[in-house]
Amino acid sequence: MALDPQPFADDNAAAQQRFLSLFLRSEREVFRYVAALGPNVADAEDIVQQTALTVWRIFEAYDPARPFTPWARRFALNNTQIQPLAGARGDRFRN
């Protein structure tokens, strides 16, 4: 399934605002969660940014009856597991 990079029409500012509000309230906790998994601060920041993009792309699938932060942390965990692989591949080609 292809993900639409802009899941909301321009006229749906309320949904965009809802996403921003939820993610910004959760961002610090998501960062602490990622940092506790062991990456350095720079990698943790990158993973949180990637998580924001991932969650934004699939935000229409979010069930507002459930807590947002645990939902976002699940994607952060997935991104944490992907990030070291991407870094390892890049390191082989440097030098």
mmCIF file of C-alpha atoms in Angstrom:
data_model
loop_
_atom_site.group_PDB
_atom_site.id
_atom_site.type_symbol
_atom_site.label_atom_id
_atom_site.label_comp_id
_atom_site.label_asym_id
_atom_site.label_seq_id
_atom_site.Cartn_x
_atom_site.Cartn_y
_atom_site.Cartn_z
ATOM 1 C CA MET A 1 0.000 0.000 0.000
ATOM 2 C CA ALA A 2 1.487 3.318 -1.056
ATOM 3 C CA LEU A 3 1.391 6.065 1.530
ATOM 4 C CA ASP A 4 0.279 9.515 0.517
ATOM 5 C CA PRO A 5 2.914 12.016 1.735
ATOM 6 C CA GLN A 6 0.124 14.548 2.288
ATOM 7 C CA PRO A 7 -2.807 12.620 3.714
ATOM 8 C CA PHE A 8 -4.998 15.681 4.176
ATOM 9 C CA ALA A 9 -6.433 18.035 1.624
ATOM 10 C CA ASP A 10 -5.332 21.629 2.007
ATOM 11 C CA ASP A 11 -8.834 22.527 3.199
ATOM 12 C CA ASN A 12 -8.578 20.119 6.146
ATOM 13 C CA ALA A 13 -6.622 22.411 8.425
ATOM 14 C CA ALA A 14 -8.382 21.021 11.503
ATOM 15 C CA ALA A 15 -6.909 17.541 10.934
ATOM 16 C CA GLN A 16 -3.466 19.009 10.365
ATOM 17 C CA GLN A 17 -3.761 21.029 13.553
ATOM 18 C CA ARG A 18 -4.912 17.947 15.467
ATOM 19 C CA PHE A 19 -1.867 15.991 14.276
ATOM 20 C CA LEU A 20 0.513 18.794 15.227
ATOM 21 C CA SER A 21 -1.091 19.202 18.617
ATOM 22 C CA LEU A 22 -0.920 15.486 19.398
ATOM 23 C CA PHE A 23 2.605 14.969 18.121
ATOM 24 C CA LEU A 24 4.066 18.059 19.760
ATOM 25 C CA ARG A 25 2.588 17.007 23.114
ATOM 26 C CA SER A 26 4.095 13.529 22.656
ATOM 27 C CA GLU A 27 7.420 14.465 21.079
ATOM 28 C CA ARG A 28 9.421 14.683 24.313
ATOM 29 C CA GLU A 29 8.149 11.315 25.550
ATOM 30 C CA VAL A 30 8.823 9.721 22.158
ATOM 31 C CA PHE A 31 12.360 11.145 22.270
ATOM 32 C CA ARG A 32 12.949 9.776 25.776
ATOM 33 C CA TYR A 33 11.663 6.382 24.641
ATOM 34 C CA VAL A 34 14.000 6.326 21.627
ATOM 35 C CA ALA A 35 16.958 7.590 23.661
ATOM 36 C CA ALA A 36 16.395 4.818 26.219
ATOM 37 C CA LEU A 37 16.762 2.281 23.420
ATOM 38 C CA GLY A 38 20.394 3.266 23.106
ATOM 39 C CA PRO A 39 21.134 5.477 20.104
ATOM 40 C CA ASN A 40 23.171 8.627 20.624
ATOM 41 C CA VAL A 41 21.366 11.968 20.835
ATOM 42 C CA ALA A 42 21.808 12.829 17.146
ATOM 43 C CA ASP A 43 20.477 9.439 16.052
ATOM 44 C CA ALA A 44 17.586 9.711 18.513
ATOM 45 C CA GLU A 45 16.654 13.121 17.080
ATOM 46 C CA ASP A 46 16.777 11.693 13.545
ATOM 47 C CA ILE A 47 14.585 8.772 14.567
ATOM 48 C CA VAL A 48 12.033 11.091 16.189
ATOM 49 C CA GLN A 49 11.922 13.181 13.010
ATOM 50 C CA GLN A 50 11.449 10.052 10.907
ATOM 51 C CA THR A 51 8.727 8.944 13.316
ATOM 52 C CA ALA A 52 6.927 12.268 12.888
ATOM 53 C CA LEU A 53 6.960 11.780 9.112
ATOM 54 C CA THR A 54 5.768 8.196 9.394
ATOM 55 C CA VAL A 55 2.956 9.059 11.785
ATOM 56 C CA TRP A 56 1.942 12.038 9.636
ATOM 57 C CA ARG A 57 1.661 9.838 6.545
ATOM 58 C CA ILE A 58 -0.675 7.382 8.263
ATOM 59 C CA PHE A 59 -2.438 9.726 10.659
ATOM 60 C CA GLU A 60 -5.808 9.008 9.051
ATOM 61 C CA ALA A 61 -5.486 5.460 10.452
ATOM 62 C CA TYR A 62 -5.105 6.750 14.026
ATOM 63 C CA ASP A 63 -8.030 5.886 16.302
ATOM 64 C CA PRO A 64 -8.673 8.947 18.477
ATOM 65 C CA ALA A 65 -10.340 6.741 21.079
ATOM 66 C CA ARG A 66 -6.883 5.364 21.897
ATOM 67 C CA PRO A 67 -3.915 7.234 23.415
ATOM 68 C CA PHE A 68 -1.708 8.874 20.802
ATOM 69 C CA THR A 69 1.702 8.584 22.496
ATOM 70 C CA PRO A 70 1.847 4.763 22.685
ATOM 71 C CA TRP A 71 0.717 4.632 19.051
ATOM 72 C CA ALA A 72 3.533 7.000 18.015
ATOM 73 C CA ARG A 73 6.077 5.112 20.147
ATOM 74 C CA ARG A 74 5.323 1.923 18.234
ATOM 75 C CA PHE A 75 6.467 3.637 15.040
ATOM 76 C CA ALA A 76 9.474 5.063 16.859
ATOM 77 C CA LEU A 77 10.465 1.533 17.863
ATOM 78 C CA ASN A 78 10.197 0.397 14.246
ATOM 79 C CA ASN A 79 12.279 3.363 13.092
ATOM 80 C CA THR A 80 14.853 2.642 15.806
ATOM 81 C CA GLN A 81 15.268 -0.870 14.449
ATOM 82 C CA ILE A 82 15.632 0.422 10.874
ATOM 83 C CA GLN A 83 18.040 3.306 11.660
ATOM 84 C CA PRO A 84 21.087 1.188 12.641
ATOM 85 C CA LEU A 85 20.769 -0.763 9.397
ATOM 86 C CA ALA A 86 20.781 2.416 7.358
ATOM 87 C CA GLY A 87 23.792 3.738 9.287
ATOM 88 C CA ALA A 88 25.706 0.493 8.896
ATOM 89 C CA ARG A 89 25.174 0.479 5.150
ATOM 90 C CA GLY A 90 26.386 4.065 4.872
ATOM 91 C CA ASP A 91 29.487 3.418 6.992
ATOM 92 C CA ARG A 92 30.688 0.680 4.650
ATOM 93 C CA PHE A 93 30.891 3.129 1.765
ATOM 94 C CA ARG A 94 32.679 5.926 3.569
ATOM 95 C CA ASN A 95 36.487 5.930 3.488
#
